[in-house]
Amino acid sequence: MRKVQIAPSILSADFSNLESEVRSIEKAGADMLHIDVMDGHFVNNITFGPSLISSIRDKTELPFDVHLMIDPVVKYINDFADAGADVITVHLEIKDDLFEAIELIHSLGKKTGIAINPETAINEILPFIDIIDQIIVMSVHPGFAGQSFIKESIDRVQALKAIIGSRNIMLEVDGGVSPSCSQDCIDAGCDILVAGSSIFSANDYKVIIKEIIGS
Ligand code: DX5
Ligand code: ZN
């Protein structure tokens, strides 16, 4: 059976102990770190930039899945690549040139993702479908951790899985993921589950990760 991957979002980690949080989450079975960058413009919240990412790069072997909720984005991509991102995801809704962003990310040797907000028609992904490595289905409105999972996202995951077909594209679900909805996401065809508050509010990271991925 296909094994779903888990990408804890460090947005909900204890920032005063970030190094130990990153090491604990790696030990607990995380497959990658999900890193949420917000600019207070594209979304209504500000998080952190490349310097925080590079400060934890040598603390873990885990790949860095960097989710850029920023616009403009193109002029910052080099910095995030240098900081140690492995996958760089930009939003379908940006005003910046998405083709230019994707090309630049690939030219830097990184994988490229596109994130799609809950209210955006999924067919808008079609012009990019043959040049991306990952799609993030937003199952909350981006901007904050700790929101409730939007149930309609399951149908969108299923529809995007069908669009992806046999292409080599990872399908990730991000927002409000907990053991109560994770199996539905897996059944709908998702490859990677992002989870922030449900993991970092738990007492035992290993136990909660197992509960989320269902093993
Ligand atoms: C939302 C972010 C998510 C979020 C996940 O804008 O992209 O990655 O931090 O946190 P939870 O799992 O708490 O929704
Ligand atoms: Zn995210």
PDB file of C-alpha atoms and ligand atoms in Angstrom:
ATOM      1  CA  MET A   1       0.000   0.000   0.000  1.00  0.00           C
ATOM      2  CA  ARG A   2       1.173   3.540  -0.779  1.00  0.00           C
ATOM      3  CA  LYS A   3       2.508   5.241   2.343  1.00  0.00           C
ATOM      4  CA  VAL A   4       1.464   8.813   2.934  1.00  0.00           C
ATOM      5  CA  GLN A   5       4.190  11.216   4.035  1.00  0.00           C
ATOM      6  CA  ILE A   6       3.932  13.632   6.928  1.00  0.00           C
ATOM      7  CA  ALA A   7       5.209  17.198   6.841  1.00  0.00           C
ATOM      8  CA  PRO A   8       4.952  18.916  10.236  1.00  0.00           C
ATOM      9  CA  SER A   9       4.579  22.688   9.904  1.00  0.00           C
ATOM     10  CA  ILE A  10       7.095  24.419  12.155  1.00  0.00           C
ATOM     11  CA  LEU A  11       4.757  27.391  12.398  1.00  0.00           C
ATOM     12  CA  SER A  12       3.221  25.702  15.451  1.00  0.00           C
ATOM     13  CA  ALA A  13       6.548  24.697  17.013  1.00  0.00           C
ATOM     14  CA  ASP A  14       7.974  26.339  20.118  1.00  0.00           C
ATOM     15  CA  PHE A  15      10.191  28.988  18.533  1.00  0.00           C
ATOM     16  CA  SER A  16      12.174  29.535  21.700  1.00  0.00           C
ATOM     17  CA  ASN A  17      13.368  25.922  21.339  1.00  0.00           C
ATOM     18  CA  LEU A  18      13.307  25.548  17.591  1.00  0.00           C
ATOM     19  CA  GLU A  19      16.439  23.422  17.280  1.00  0.00           C
ATOM     20  CA  SER A  20      15.175  20.863  19.779  1.00  0.00           C
ATOM     21  CA  GLU A  21      11.690  20.920  18.203  1.00  0.00           C
ATOM     22  CA  VAL A  22      13.204  20.164  14.795  1.00  0.00           C
ATOM     23  CA  ARG A  23      15.311  17.337  16.198  1.00  0.00           C
ATOM     24  CA  SER A  24      12.321  15.862  18.090  1.00  0.00           C
ATOM     25  CA  ILE A  25      10.058  15.953  15.080  1.00  0.00           C
ATOM     26  CA  GLU A  26      12.699  14.229  12.938  1.00  0.00           C
ATOM     27  CA  LYS A  27      13.053  11.484  15.543  1.00  0.00           C
ATOM     28  CA  ALA A  28       9.277  11.136  15.749  1.00  0.00           C
ATOM     29  CA  GLY A  29       9.071  10.111  12.093  1.00  0.00           C
ATOM     30  CA  ALA A  30       8.546  13.283  10.050  1.00  0.00           C
ATOM     31  CA  ASP A  31       9.326  12.892   6.341  1.00  0.00           C
ATOM     32  CA  MET A  32      10.065  16.584   5.748  1.00  0.00           C
ATOM     33  CA  LEU A  33       9.636  19.961   7.421  1.00  0.00           C
ATOM     34  CA  HIS A  34       6.887  22.235   6.145  1.00  0.00           C
ATOM     35  CA  ILE A  35       7.963  25.858   6.441  1.00  0.00           C
ATOM     36  CA  ASP A  36       5.293  28.574   6.132  1.00  0.00           C
ATOM     37  CA  VAL A  37       6.519  31.963   4.951  1.00  0.00           C
ATOM     38  CA  MET A  38       3.994  34.829   5.154  1.00  0.00           C
ATOM     39  CA  ASP A  39       4.464  38.458   4.212  1.00  0.00           C
ATOM     40  CA  GLY A  40       1.518  40.345   5.733  1.00  0.00           C
ATOM     41  CA  HIS A  41       0.465  41.258   2.194  1.00  0.00           C
ATOM     42  CA  PHE A  42      -0.511  38.135   0.273  1.00  0.00           C
ATOM     43  CA  VAL A  43      -1.883  36.825   3.574  1.00  0.00           C
ATOM     44  CA  ASN A  44      -2.837  38.615   6.731  1.00  0.00           C
ATOM     45  CA  ASN A  45       0.051  37.451   8.868  1.00  0.00           C
ATOM     46  CA  ILE A  46       3.836  37.721   9.015  1.00  0.00           C
ATOM     47  CA  THR A  47       6.059  34.788   9.931  1.00  0.00           C
ATOM     48  CA  PHE A  48       9.759  34.635   9.021  1.00  0.00           C
ATOM     49  CA  GLY A  49      12.169  34.712   6.111  1.00  0.00           C
ATOM     50  CA  PRO A  50      15.242  32.962   4.704  1.00  0.00           C
ATOM     51  CA  SER A  51      17.524  33.649   7.687  1.00  0.00           C
ATOM     52  CA  LEU A  52      15.425  31.543  10.041  1.00  0.00           C
ATOM     53  CA  ILE A  53      15.376  28.741   7.478  1.00  0.00           C
ATOM     54  CA  SER A  54      19.146  28.764   7.028  1.00  0.00           C
ATOM     55  CA  SER A  55      19.604  28.802  10.819  1.00  0.00           C
ATOM     56  CA  ILE A  56      17.952  25.366  11.114  1.00  0.00           C
ATOM     57  CA  ARG A  57      19.308  23.882   7.858  1.00  0.00           C
ATOM     58  CA  ASP A  58      22.209  22.100   9.561  1.00  0.00           C
ATOM     59  CA  LYS A  59      20.112  20.881  12.502  1.00  0.00           C
ATOM     60  CA  THR A  60      18.297  18.167  10.536  1.00  0.00           C
ATOM     61  CA  GLU A  61      18.574  15.852   7.565  1.00  0.00           C
ATOM     62  CA  LEU A  62      14.900  16.359   6.687  1.00  0.00           C
ATOM     63  CA  PRO A  63      14.029  17.964   3.345  1.00  0.00           C
ATOM     64  CA  PHE A  64      12.620  21.492   3.587  1.00  0.00           C
ATOM     65  CA  ASP A  65       9.195  21.997   2.001  1.00  0.00           C
ATOM     66  CA  VAL A  66       8.967  25.785   1.817  1.00  0.00           C
ATOM     67  CA  HIS A  67       5.466  27.229   1.317  1.00  0.00           C
ATOM     68  CA  LEU A  68       5.701  30.833   0.161  1.00  0.00           C
ATOM     69  CA  MET A  69       2.565  32.838   0.923  1.00  0.00           C
ATOM     70  CA  ILE A  70       4.161  35.997  -0.411  1.00  0.00           C
ATOM     71  CA  ASP A  71       3.627  38.272  -3.399  1.00  0.00           C
ATOM     72  CA  PRO A  72       5.801  39.566  -5.009  1.00  0.00           C
ATOM     73  CA  VAL A  73       7.723  36.314  -4.840  1.00  0.00           C
ATOM     74  CA  VAL A  74      10.124  36.087  -7.810  1.00  0.00           C
ATOM     75  CA  LYS A  75      12.673  38.486  -6.354  1.00  0.00           C
ATOM     76  CA  TYR A  76      12.968  36.413  -3.151  1.00  0.00           C
ATOM     77  CA  ILE A  77      13.288  32.937  -4.663  1.00  0.00           C
ATOM     78  CA  ASN A  78      17.089  32.943  -4.820  1.00  0.00           C
ATOM     79  CA  ASP A  79      17.231  33.722  -1.106  1.00  0.00           C
ATOM     80  CA  PHE A  80      14.960  30.805  -0.195  1.00  0.00           C
ATOM     81  CA  ALA A  81      16.920  28.440  -2.425  1.00  0.00           C
ATOM     82  CA  ASP A  82      20.183  29.577  -0.789  1.00  0.00           C
ATOM     83  CA  ALA A  83      18.631  29.154   2.654  1.00  0.00           C
ATOM     84  CA  GLY A  84      18.233  25.420   2.002  1.00  0.00           C
ATOM     85  CA  ALA A  85      14.783  24.854   0.542  1.00  0.00           C
ATOM     86  CA  ASP A  86      14.329  21.563  -1.323  1.00  0.00           C
ATOM     87  CA  VAL A  87      10.818  22.210  -2.615  1.00  0.00           C
ATOM     88  CA  ILE A  88       9.603  25.764  -3.124  1.00  0.00           C
ATOM     89  CA  THR A  89       5.855  26.270  -3.461  1.00  0.00           C
ATOM     90  CA  VAL A  90       4.304  29.485  -4.712  1.00  0.00           C
ATOM     91  CA  HIS A  91       0.622  30.377  -4.862  1.00  0.00           C
ATOM     92  CA  LEU A  92      -1.580  30.111  -7.930  1.00  0.00           C
ATOM     93  CA  GLU A  93      -3.252  33.387  -6.883  1.00  0.00           C
ATOM     94  CA  ILE A  94      -0.161  35.640  -7.011  1.00  0.00           C
ATOM     95  CA  LYS A  95       0.047  38.660  -9.309  1.00  0.00           C
ATOM     96  CA  ASP A  96       3.735  37.996  -9.958  1.00  0.00           C
ATOM     97  CA  ASP A  97       4.632  35.981 -13.060  1.00  0.00           C
ATOM     98  CA  LEU A  98       4.046  32.352 -12.091  1.00  0.00           C
ATOM     99  CA  PHE A  99       5.834  30.932 -15.143  1.00  0.00           C
ATOM    100  CA  GLU A 100       8.880  33.032 -14.306  1.00  0.00           C
ATOM    101  CA  ALA A 101       8.763  31.849 -10.675  1.00  0.00           C
ATOM    102  CA  ILE A 102       8.540  28.177 -11.706  1.00  0.00           C
ATOM    103  CA  GLU A 103      11.359  28.508 -14.222  1.00  0.00           C
ATOM    104  CA  LEU A 104      13.599  30.239 -11.712  1.00  0.00           C
ATOM    105  CA  ILE A 105      12.967  27.625  -9.005  1.00  0.00           C
ATOM    106  CA  HIS A 106      13.823  24.814 -11.435  1.00  0.00           C
ATOM    107  CA  SER A 107      16.913  26.641 -12.701  1.00  0.00           C
ATOM    108  CA  LEU A 108      18.166  26.674  -9.099  1.00  0.00           C
ATOM    109  CA  GLY A 109      17.841  22.888  -8.961  1.00  0.00           C
ATOM    110  CA  LYS A 110      14.808  22.878  -6.642  1.00  0.00           C
ATOM    111  CA  LYS A 111      11.441  21.203  -6.956  1.00  0.00           C
ATOM    112  CA  THR A 112       8.490  23.468  -7.671  1.00  0.00           C
ATOM    113  CA  GLY A 113       5.042  23.428  -6.144  1.00  0.00           C
ATOM    114  CA  ILE A 114       1.877  25.398  -6.681  1.00  0.00           C
ATOM    115  CA  ALA A 115      -0.542  25.967  -3.803  1.00  0.00           C
ATOM    116  CA  ILE A 116      -4.208  26.496  -4.533  1.00  0.00           C
ATOM    117  CA  ASN A 117      -6.576  28.335  -2.200  1.00  0.00           C
ATOM    118  CA  PRO A 118      -9.993  26.930  -1.239  1.00  0.00           C
ATOM    119  CA  GLU A 119     -11.934  29.392  -3.415  1.00  0.00           C
ATOM    120  CA  THR A 120      -9.755  29.063  -6.538  1.00  0.00           C
ATOM    121  CA  ALA A 121     -11.085  26.895  -9.380  1.00  0.00           C
ATOM    122  CA  ILE A 122      -8.864  23.845  -9.658  1.00  0.00           C
ATOM    123  CA  ASN A 123      -8.786  24.027 -13.473  1.00  0.00           C
ATOM    124  CA  GLU A 124      -6.599  27.120 -13.124  1.00  0.00           C
ATOM    125  CA  ILE A 125      -3.743  24.728 -12.428  1.00  0.00           C
ATOM    126  CA  LEU A 126      -3.937  23.286 -15.960  1.00  0.00           C
ATOM    127  CA  PRO A 127      -1.494  25.675 -17.730  1.00  0.00           C
ATOM    128  CA  PHE A 128       1.195  24.670 -15.206  1.00  0.00           C
ATOM    129  CA  ILE A 129       0.454  20.982 -14.789  1.00  0.00           C
ATOM    130  CA  ASP A 130       3.331  19.716 -16.946  1.00  0.00           C
ATOM    131  CA  ILE A 131       6.002  21.887 -15.341  1.00  0.00           C
ATOM    132  CA  ILE A 132       5.465  21.353 -11.607  1.00  0.00           C
ATOM    133  CA  ASP A 133       6.519  18.711  -9.074  1.00  0.00           C
ATOM    134  CA  GLN A 134       3.968  19.339  -6.339  1.00  0.00           C
ATOM    135  CA  ILE A 135       0.468  20.714  -5.732  1.00  0.00           C
ATOM    136  CA  ILE A 136      -0.649  21.925  -2.305  1.00  0.00           C
ATOM    137  CA  VAL A 137      -4.404  21.852  -1.789  1.00  0.00           C
ATOM    138  CA  MET A 138      -5.143  24.456   0.866  1.00  0.00           C
ATOM    139  CA  SER A 139      -7.740  22.998   3.230  1.00  0.00           C
ATOM    140  CA  VAL A 140      -7.949  26.267   5.203  1.00  0.00           C
ATOM    141  CA  HIS A 141      -7.660  29.886   4.094  1.00  0.00           C
ATOM    142  CA  PRO A 142      -3.924  30.522   4.269  1.00  0.00           C
ATOM    143  CA  GLY A 143      -2.559  32.813   6.946  1.00  0.00           C
ATOM    144  CA  PHE A 144      -2.890  31.071  10.280  1.00  0.00           C
ATOM    145  CA  ALA A 145      -2.284  27.746  11.962  1.00  0.00           C
ATOM    146  CA  GLY A 146      -4.995  26.133  14.041  1.00  0.00           C
ATOM    147  CA  GLN A 147      -7.995  26.609  11.730  1.00  0.00           C
ATOM    148  CA  SER A 148     -10.633  23.948  11.056  1.00  0.00           C
ATOM    149  CA  PHE A 149     -10.289  21.656   8.061  1.00  0.00           C
ATOM    150  CA  ILE A 150     -12.645  22.650   5.202  1.00  0.00           C
ATOM    151  CA  LYS A 151     -14.481  19.406   4.351  1.00  0.00           C
ATOM    152  CA  GLU A 152     -15.039  20.319   0.691  1.00  0.00           C
ATOM    153  CA  SER A 153     -11.268  20.006   0.254  1.00  0.00           C
ATOM    154  CA  ILE A 154     -11.639  16.231  -0.002  1.00  0.00           C
ATOM    155  CA  ASP A 155     -13.493  16.527  -3.331  1.00  0.00           C
ATOM    156  CA  ARG A 156     -10.815  18.931  -4.556  1.00  0.00           C
ATOM    157  CA  VAL A 157      -8.053  16.472  -3.636  1.00  0.00           C
ATOM    158  CA  GLN A 158      -9.870  13.760  -5.555  1.00  0.00           C
ATOM    159  CA  ALA A 159     -10.374  16.000  -8.589  1.00  0.00           C
ATOM    160  CA  LEU A 160      -6.745  17.114  -8.592  1.00  0.00           C
ATOM    161  CA  LYS A 161      -5.577  13.517  -8.268  1.00  0.00           C
ATOM    162  CA  ALA A 162      -7.550  12.745 -11.433  1.00  0.00           C
ATOM    163  CA  ILE A 163      -6.015  15.738 -13.229  1.00  0.00           C
ATOM    164  CA  ILE A 164      -2.516  14.641 -12.178  1.00  0.00           C
ATOM    165  CA  GLY A 165      -3.142  11.146 -13.550  1.00  0.00           C
ATOM    166  CA  SER A 166       0.173   9.388 -14.177  1.00  0.00           C
ATOM    167  CA  ARG A 167       2.284  12.559 -13.916  1.00  0.00           C
ATOM    168  CA  ASN A 168       5.018  12.574 -11.305  1.00  0.00           C
ATOM    169  CA  ILE A 169       3.457  15.239  -9.071  1.00  0.00           C
ATOM    170  CA  MET A 170       3.123  15.041  -5.296  1.00  0.00           C
ATOM    171  CA  LEU A 171      -0.295  16.025  -3.958  1.00  0.00           C
ATOM    172  CA  GLU A 172      -0.142  17.680  -0.552  1.00  0.00           C
ATOM    173  CA  VAL A 173      -2.970  18.749   1.765  1.00  0.00           C
ATOM    174  CA  ASP A 174      -2.321  21.708   4.064  1.00  0.00           C
ATOM    175  CA  GLY A 175      -4.451  23.123   6.836  1.00  0.00           C
ATOM    176  CA  GLY A 176      -6.423  21.761   9.777  1.00  0.00           C
ATOM    177  CA  VAL A 177      -5.167  18.206   9.286  1.00  0.00           C
ATOM    178  CA  SER A 178      -5.729  15.949  12.309  1.00  0.00           C
ATOM    179  CA  PRO A 179      -6.517  12.263  12.850  1.00  0.00           C
ATOM    180  CA  SER A 180     -10.215  13.043  12.306  1.00  0.00           C
ATOM    181  CA  CYS A 181      -9.774  13.955   8.615  1.00  0.00           C
ATOM    182  CA  SER A 182      -6.429  12.479   7.605  1.00  0.00           C
ATOM    183  CA  GLN A 183      -7.804   9.124   6.428  1.00  0.00           C
ATOM    184  CA  ASP A 184     -10.293  10.893   4.131  1.00  0.00           C
ATOM    185  CA  CYS A 185      -7.374  12.857   2.613  1.00  0.00           C
ATOM    186  CA  ILE A 186      -5.405   9.648   2.116  1.00  0.00           C
ATOM    187  CA  ASP A 187      -8.389   7.879   0.547  1.00  0.00           C
ATOM    188  CA  ALA A 188      -8.870  10.863  -1.792  1.00  0.00           C
ATOM    189  CA  GLY A 189      -5.324  10.385  -3.075  1.00  0.00           C
ATOM    190  CA  CYS A 190      -3.089  12.745  -1.157  1.00  0.00           C
ATOM    191  CA  ASP A 191       0.623  11.904  -0.935  1.00  0.00           C
ATOM    192  CA  ILE A 192       1.735  14.329   1.773  1.00  0.00           C
ATOM    193  CA  LEU A 193      -0.144  15.589   4.833  1.00  0.00           C
ATOM    194  CA  VAL A 194       0.924  18.872   6.412  1.00  0.00           C
ATOM    195  CA  ALA A 195       0.025  19.248  10.075  1.00  0.00           C
ATOM    196  CA  GLY A 196       0.962  22.049  12.422  1.00  0.00           C
ATOM    197  CA  SER A 197      -1.135  22.541  15.527  1.00  0.00           C
ATOM    198  CA  SER A 198      -2.374  18.949  15.767  1.00  0.00           C
ATOM    199  CA  ILE A 199       1.221  17.696  15.990  1.00  0.00           C
ATOM    200  CA  PHE A 200       2.893  20.396  18.052  1.00  0.00           C
ATOM    201  CA  SER A 201       0.082  20.578  20.624  1.00  0.00           C
ATOM    202  CA  ALA A 202       0.382  16.845  21.265  1.00  0.00           C
ATOM    203  CA  ASN A 203       2.363  15.438  24.182  1.00  0.00           C
ATOM    204  CA  ASP A 204       4.004  12.729  22.113  1.00  0.00           C
ATOM    205  CA  TYR A 205       4.953  13.645  18.527  1.00  0.00           C
ATOM    206  CA  LYS A 206       5.557  10.038  17.516  1.00  0.00           C
ATOM    207  CA  VAL A 207       2.130   8.908  18.677  1.00  0.00           C
ATOM    208  CA  ILE A 208       0.259  11.762  16.989  1.00  0.00           C
ATOM    209  CA  ILE A 209       2.152  11.273  13.712  1.00  0.00           C
ATOM    210  CA  LYS A 210       1.163   7.599  13.738  1.00  0.00           C
ATOM    211  CA  GLU A 211      -2.440   8.558  14.410  1.00  0.00           C
ATOM    212  CA  ILE A 212      -2.429  11.020  11.508  1.00  0.00           C
ATOM    213  CA  ILE A 213      -0.848   8.734   8.939  1.00  0.00           C
ATOM    214  CA  GLY A 214      -2.893   5.778  10.152  1.00  0.00           C
ATOM    215  CA  SER A 215      -0.168   3.270  10.952  1.00  0.00           C
TER     216      SER A 215
HETATM  217  C1  DX5 B   1      -1.692  27.941   6.732  1.00  0.00           C
HETATM  218  C2  DX5 B   1      -0.367  27.206   6.580  1.00  0.00           C
HETATM  219  C3  DX5 B   1      -0.409  25.830   7.149  1.00  0.00           C
HETATM  220  C4  DX5 B   1      -0.649  25.814   8.629  1.00  0.00           C
HETATM  221  C5  DX5 B   1      -0.806  24.420   9.120  1.00  0.00           C
HETATM  222  O1  DX5 B   1      -1.629  29.153   6.096  1.00  0.00           O
HETATM  223  O2  DX5 B   1      -0.011  27.093   5.230  1.00  0.00           O
HETATM  224  O3  DX5 B   1       0.765  25.113   6.818  1.00  0.00           O
HETATM  225  O4  DX5 B   1       0.362  26.445   9.349  1.00  0.00           O
HETATM  226  O5  DX5 B   1      -1.180  24.489  10.458  1.00  0.00           O
HETATM  227  P1  DX5 B   1      -2.450  23.694  10.984  1.00  0.00           P
HETATM  228  O6  DX5 B   1      -2.147  22.255  10.774  1.00  0.00           O
HETATM  229  O7  DX5 B   1      -2.517  24.083  12.418  1.00  0.00           O
HETATM  230  O8  DX5 B   1      -3.632  24.151  10.192  1.00  0.00           O
HETATM  231 ZN    ZN B   2       1.646  25.690   4.616  1.00  0.00          ZN
END
